[in-house]
Short mmCIF file of C-alpha atoms in Angstrom, two decimals:
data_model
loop_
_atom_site.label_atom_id
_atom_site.label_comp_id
_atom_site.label_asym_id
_atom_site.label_seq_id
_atom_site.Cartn_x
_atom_site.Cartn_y
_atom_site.Cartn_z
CA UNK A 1338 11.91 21.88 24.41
CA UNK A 1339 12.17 18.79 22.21
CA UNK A 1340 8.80 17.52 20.16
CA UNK A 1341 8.02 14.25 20.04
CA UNK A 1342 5.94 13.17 17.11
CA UNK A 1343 4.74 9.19 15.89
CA UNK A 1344 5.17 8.31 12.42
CA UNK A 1345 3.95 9.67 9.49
CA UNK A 1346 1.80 7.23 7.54
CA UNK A 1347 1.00 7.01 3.91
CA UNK A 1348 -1.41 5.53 1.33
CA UNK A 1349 -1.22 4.81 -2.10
CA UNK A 1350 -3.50 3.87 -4.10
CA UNK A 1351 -5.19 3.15 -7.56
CA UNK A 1352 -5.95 0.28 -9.87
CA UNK A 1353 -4.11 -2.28 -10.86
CA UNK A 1354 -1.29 -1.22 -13.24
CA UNK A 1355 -1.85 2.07 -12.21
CA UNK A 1356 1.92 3.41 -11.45
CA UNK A 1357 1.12 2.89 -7.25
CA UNK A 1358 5.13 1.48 -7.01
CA UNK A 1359 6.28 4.22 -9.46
CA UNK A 1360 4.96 6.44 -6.80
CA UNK A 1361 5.94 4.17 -3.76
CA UNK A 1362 9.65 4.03 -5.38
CA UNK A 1363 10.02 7.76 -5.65
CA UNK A 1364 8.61 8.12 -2.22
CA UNK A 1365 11.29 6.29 -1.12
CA UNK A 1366 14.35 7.81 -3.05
CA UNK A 1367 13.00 11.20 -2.31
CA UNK A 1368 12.33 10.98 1.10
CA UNK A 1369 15.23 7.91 1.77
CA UNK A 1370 14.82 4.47 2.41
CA UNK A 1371 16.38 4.24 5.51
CA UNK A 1372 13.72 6.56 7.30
CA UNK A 1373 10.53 4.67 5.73
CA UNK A 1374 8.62 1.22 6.64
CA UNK A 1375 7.16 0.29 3.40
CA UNK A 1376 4.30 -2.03 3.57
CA UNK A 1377 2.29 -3.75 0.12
CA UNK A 1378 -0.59 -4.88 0.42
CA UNK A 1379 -0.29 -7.83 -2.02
CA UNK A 1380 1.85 -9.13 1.02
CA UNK A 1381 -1.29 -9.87 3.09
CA UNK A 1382 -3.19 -12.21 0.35
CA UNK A 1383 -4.87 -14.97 2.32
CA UNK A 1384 -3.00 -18.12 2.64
CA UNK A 1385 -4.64 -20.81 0.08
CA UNK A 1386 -2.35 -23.76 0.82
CA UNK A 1387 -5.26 -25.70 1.79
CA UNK A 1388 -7.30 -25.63 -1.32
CA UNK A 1389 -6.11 -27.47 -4.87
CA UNK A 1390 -3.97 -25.70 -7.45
CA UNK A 1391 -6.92 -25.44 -9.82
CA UNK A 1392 -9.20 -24.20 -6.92
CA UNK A 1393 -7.13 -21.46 -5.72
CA UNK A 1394 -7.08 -19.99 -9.30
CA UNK A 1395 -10.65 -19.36 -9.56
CA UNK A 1396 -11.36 -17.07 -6.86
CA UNK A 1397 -11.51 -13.83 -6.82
CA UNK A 1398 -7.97 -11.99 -5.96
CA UNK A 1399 -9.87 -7.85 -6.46
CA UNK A 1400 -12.35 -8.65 -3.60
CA UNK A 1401 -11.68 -7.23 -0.70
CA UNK A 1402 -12.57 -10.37 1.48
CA UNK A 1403 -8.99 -11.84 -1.00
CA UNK A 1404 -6.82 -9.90 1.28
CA UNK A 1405 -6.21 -10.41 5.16
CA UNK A 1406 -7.13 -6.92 6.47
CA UNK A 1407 -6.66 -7.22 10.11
CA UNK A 1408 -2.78 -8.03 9.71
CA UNK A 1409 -2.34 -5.24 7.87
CA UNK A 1410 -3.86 -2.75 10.06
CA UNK A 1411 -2.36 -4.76 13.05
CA UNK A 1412 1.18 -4.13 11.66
CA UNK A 1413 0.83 -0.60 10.96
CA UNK A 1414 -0.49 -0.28 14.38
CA UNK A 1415 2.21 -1.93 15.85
CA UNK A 1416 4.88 -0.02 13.75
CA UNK A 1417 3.40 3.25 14.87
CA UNK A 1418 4.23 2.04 18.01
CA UNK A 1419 7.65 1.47 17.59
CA UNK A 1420 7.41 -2.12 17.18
CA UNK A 1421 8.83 -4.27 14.34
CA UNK A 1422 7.06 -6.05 11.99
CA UNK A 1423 7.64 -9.46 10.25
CA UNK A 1424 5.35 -8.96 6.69
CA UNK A 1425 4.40 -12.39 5.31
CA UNK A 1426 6.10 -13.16 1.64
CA UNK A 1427 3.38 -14.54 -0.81
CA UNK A 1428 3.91 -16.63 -3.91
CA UNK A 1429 1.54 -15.52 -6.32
CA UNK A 1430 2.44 -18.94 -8.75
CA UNK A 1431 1.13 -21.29 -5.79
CA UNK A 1432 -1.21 -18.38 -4.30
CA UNK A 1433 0.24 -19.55 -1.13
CA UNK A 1434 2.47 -17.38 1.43
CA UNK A 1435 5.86 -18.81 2.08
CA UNK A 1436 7.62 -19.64 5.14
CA UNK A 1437 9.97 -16.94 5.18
CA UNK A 1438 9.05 -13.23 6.55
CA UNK A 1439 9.89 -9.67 6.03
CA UNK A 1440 11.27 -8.00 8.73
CA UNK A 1441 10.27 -4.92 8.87
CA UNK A 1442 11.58 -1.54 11.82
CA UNK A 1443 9.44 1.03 12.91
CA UNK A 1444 10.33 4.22 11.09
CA UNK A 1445 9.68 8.03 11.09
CA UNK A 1446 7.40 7.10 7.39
CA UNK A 1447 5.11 4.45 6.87
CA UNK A 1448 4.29 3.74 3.12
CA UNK A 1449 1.56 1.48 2.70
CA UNK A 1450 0.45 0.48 -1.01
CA UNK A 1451 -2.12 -1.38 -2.89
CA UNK A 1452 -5.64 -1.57 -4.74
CA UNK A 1453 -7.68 -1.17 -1.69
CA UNK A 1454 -5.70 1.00 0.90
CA UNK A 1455 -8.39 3.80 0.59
CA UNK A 1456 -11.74 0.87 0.06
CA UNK A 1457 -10.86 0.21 3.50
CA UNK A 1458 -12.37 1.82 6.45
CA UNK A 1459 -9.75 0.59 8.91
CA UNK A 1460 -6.76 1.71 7.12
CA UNK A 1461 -8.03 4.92 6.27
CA UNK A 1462 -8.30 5.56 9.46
CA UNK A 1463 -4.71 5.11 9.99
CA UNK A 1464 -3.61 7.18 7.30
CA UNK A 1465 -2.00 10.77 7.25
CA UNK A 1466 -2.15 11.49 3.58
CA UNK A 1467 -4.27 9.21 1.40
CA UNK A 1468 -2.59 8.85 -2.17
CA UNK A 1469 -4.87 7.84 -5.33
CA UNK A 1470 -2.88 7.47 -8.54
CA UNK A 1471 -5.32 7.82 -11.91
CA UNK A 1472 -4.40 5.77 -14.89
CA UNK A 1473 -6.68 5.16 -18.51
CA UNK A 1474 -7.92 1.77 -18.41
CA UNK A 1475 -6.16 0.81 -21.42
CA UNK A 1476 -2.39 1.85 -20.16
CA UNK A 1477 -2.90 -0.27 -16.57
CA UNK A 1478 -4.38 -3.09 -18.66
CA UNK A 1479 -0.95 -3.45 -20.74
CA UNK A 1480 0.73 -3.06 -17.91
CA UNK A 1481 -0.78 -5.76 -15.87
CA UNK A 1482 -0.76 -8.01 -18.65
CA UNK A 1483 3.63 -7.03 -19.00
CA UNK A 1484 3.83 -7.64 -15.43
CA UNK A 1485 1.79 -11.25 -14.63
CA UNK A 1486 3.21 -12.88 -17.60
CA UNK A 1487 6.79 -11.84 -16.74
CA UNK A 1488 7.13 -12.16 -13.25
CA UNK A 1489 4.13 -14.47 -12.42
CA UNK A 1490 4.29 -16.80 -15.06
CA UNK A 1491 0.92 -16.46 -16.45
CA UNK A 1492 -0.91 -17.21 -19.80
CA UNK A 1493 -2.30 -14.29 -21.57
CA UNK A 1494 -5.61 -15.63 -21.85
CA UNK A 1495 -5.96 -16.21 -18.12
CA UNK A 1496 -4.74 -12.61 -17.24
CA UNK A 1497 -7.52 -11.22 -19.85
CA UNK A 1498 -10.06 -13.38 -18.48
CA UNK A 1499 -9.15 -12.51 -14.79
CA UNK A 1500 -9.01 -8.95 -15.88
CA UNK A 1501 -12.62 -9.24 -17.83
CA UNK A 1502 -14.22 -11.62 -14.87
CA UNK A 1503 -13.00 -10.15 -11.61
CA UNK A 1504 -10.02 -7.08 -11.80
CA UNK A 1505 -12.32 -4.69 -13.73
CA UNK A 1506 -15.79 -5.14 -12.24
CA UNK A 1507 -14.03 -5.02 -8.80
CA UNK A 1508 -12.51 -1.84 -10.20
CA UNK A 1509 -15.31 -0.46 -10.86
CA UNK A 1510 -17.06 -1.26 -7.65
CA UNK A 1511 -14.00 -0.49 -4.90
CA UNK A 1512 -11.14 0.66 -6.46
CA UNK A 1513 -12.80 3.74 -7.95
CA UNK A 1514 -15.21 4.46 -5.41
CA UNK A 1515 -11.87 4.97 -3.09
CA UNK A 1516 -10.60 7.86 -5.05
CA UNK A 1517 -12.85 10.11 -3.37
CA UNK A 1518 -11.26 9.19 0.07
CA UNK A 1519 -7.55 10.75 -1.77
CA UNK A 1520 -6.09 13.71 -0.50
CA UNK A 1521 -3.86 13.87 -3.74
CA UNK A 1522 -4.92 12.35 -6.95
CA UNK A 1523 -2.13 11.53 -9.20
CA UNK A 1524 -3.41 11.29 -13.05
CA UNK A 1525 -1.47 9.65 -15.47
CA UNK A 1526 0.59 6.77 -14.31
CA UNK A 1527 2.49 8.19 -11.47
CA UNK A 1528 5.10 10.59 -13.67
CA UNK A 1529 3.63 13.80 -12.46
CA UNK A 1530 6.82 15.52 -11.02
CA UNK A 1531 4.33 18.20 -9.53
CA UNK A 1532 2.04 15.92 -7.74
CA UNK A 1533 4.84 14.26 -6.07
CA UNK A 1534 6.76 17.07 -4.70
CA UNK A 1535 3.68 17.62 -2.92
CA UNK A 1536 3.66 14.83 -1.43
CA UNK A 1537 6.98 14.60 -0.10
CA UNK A 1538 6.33 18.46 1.12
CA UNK A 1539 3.23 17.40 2.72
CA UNK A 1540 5.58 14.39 4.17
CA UNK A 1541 7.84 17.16 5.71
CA UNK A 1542 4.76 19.15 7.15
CA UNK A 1543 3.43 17.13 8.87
CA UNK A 1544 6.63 15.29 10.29
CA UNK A 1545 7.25 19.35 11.79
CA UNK A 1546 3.80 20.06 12.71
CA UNK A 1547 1.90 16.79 13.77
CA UNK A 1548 3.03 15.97 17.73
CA UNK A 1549 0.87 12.81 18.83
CA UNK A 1550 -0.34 9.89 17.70
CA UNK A 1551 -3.30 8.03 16.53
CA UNK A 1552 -2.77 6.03 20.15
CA UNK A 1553 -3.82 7.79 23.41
CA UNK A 1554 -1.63 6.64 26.59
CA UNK A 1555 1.71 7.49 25.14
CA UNK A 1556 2.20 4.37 23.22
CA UNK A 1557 3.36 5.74 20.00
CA UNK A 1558 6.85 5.89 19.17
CA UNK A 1559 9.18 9.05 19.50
CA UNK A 1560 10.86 10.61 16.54
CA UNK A 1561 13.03 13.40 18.62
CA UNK A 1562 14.12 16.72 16.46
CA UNK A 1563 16.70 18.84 17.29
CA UNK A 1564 16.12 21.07 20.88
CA UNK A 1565 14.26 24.24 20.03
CA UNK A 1566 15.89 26.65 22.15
#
């Protein structure tokens, strides 16, 4: 007979600097690119085109209510039905989402990443295996300051502000409140080679041992393996 299975979704999560794309990036060269949809949820920051420059910098980017939610869990939906995607692109200079999209296929993985995967009710809910990667404070601090004034083109005294203001009491508050949600907990910046060959076994567990879906009706996609005969 031949089993037909939906796809396998994953979260990872952790604070900011935390090694969550280490983890996502190994995911994906273990497992192989071409069989995952990876998803991050810094894609699906709120559109602030409509307030000034100045304006859009103040507010608080750890919240919860920062990030638009809905989309998210409307795309993974829609990918574990065998739909594609199109993720919005965001500028994190302008805090504004571009015009342009990322076009995403439904695949036997979903990898979804970001601070608040596991703060989230509704995308728990979606989630196979829920991922929580455990880094010092000091270690994702340095790390967030390397990356914002590289790639984003920030000051350091407005990343250690943002970081004293909003990132670390949010932390505190969601981020590592989540962790109990985690099946796996990943300590020290996403290296641990024995952590993550669990989770790509876990991957292949339940891709052989999970028929179904989270949809009733039929609606998910099918992932065929070879005839058992």
């Amino acid at each position: 007979m031949i089993h037909e299975r939906r796809s396998v979704t994953i979260g990872v999560a952790g604070g900011t600097g935390s090694g969550k794309t280490t983890v996502a990036q190994t995911i994906l060269s273990r497992v192989g690119p071409e069989r995952i949809a990876h998803l991050e949820q810094d894609a699906y920051y709120r559109d602030l085109s409509h307030l000034p420059l100045e304006e859009r910098a103040k507010l608080n980017f750890d919240h919860p209510d920062a990030l638009e939610t809905e989309l998210l869990v409307a795309h993974i939906r829609q990918l574990i039905h065998g739909h594609a995607v199109e993720v919005p692109r965001y500028d994190f200079t302008t805090y504004t989402r571009l015009s342009q999209t990322r076009h995403v296929e439904p695949k036997p993985v979903i990898l979804v990443e970001g601070i608040l995967i596991l703060a989230e009710k509704a995308l728990r809910s979606l989630l196979d295996i829920k991922v929580y990667v455990d880094t010092d404070a000091d270690l994702r601090l340095i790390r967030r300051l390397r990356r914002d004034l590289i790639e984003r083109g920030r000051s350091i005294d407005s990343v250690i502000s943002q970081y004293l203001e909003t990132v670390r009491p949010m932390h505190l508050e969601f981020v590592e409140p989540s962790k109990r949600y985690a099946d796996i907990i990943i300590p020290e910046g996403g290296y641990n080679r024995v952590a993550l060959d669990m989770i790509v076994a876990r991957i292949g567990e339940i891709g052989r041992d999970n028929p179904g879906g989270h949809q009733k009706g039929g609606g998910a996609p099918t992932w065929q393996r070879e005839p058992q005969i």
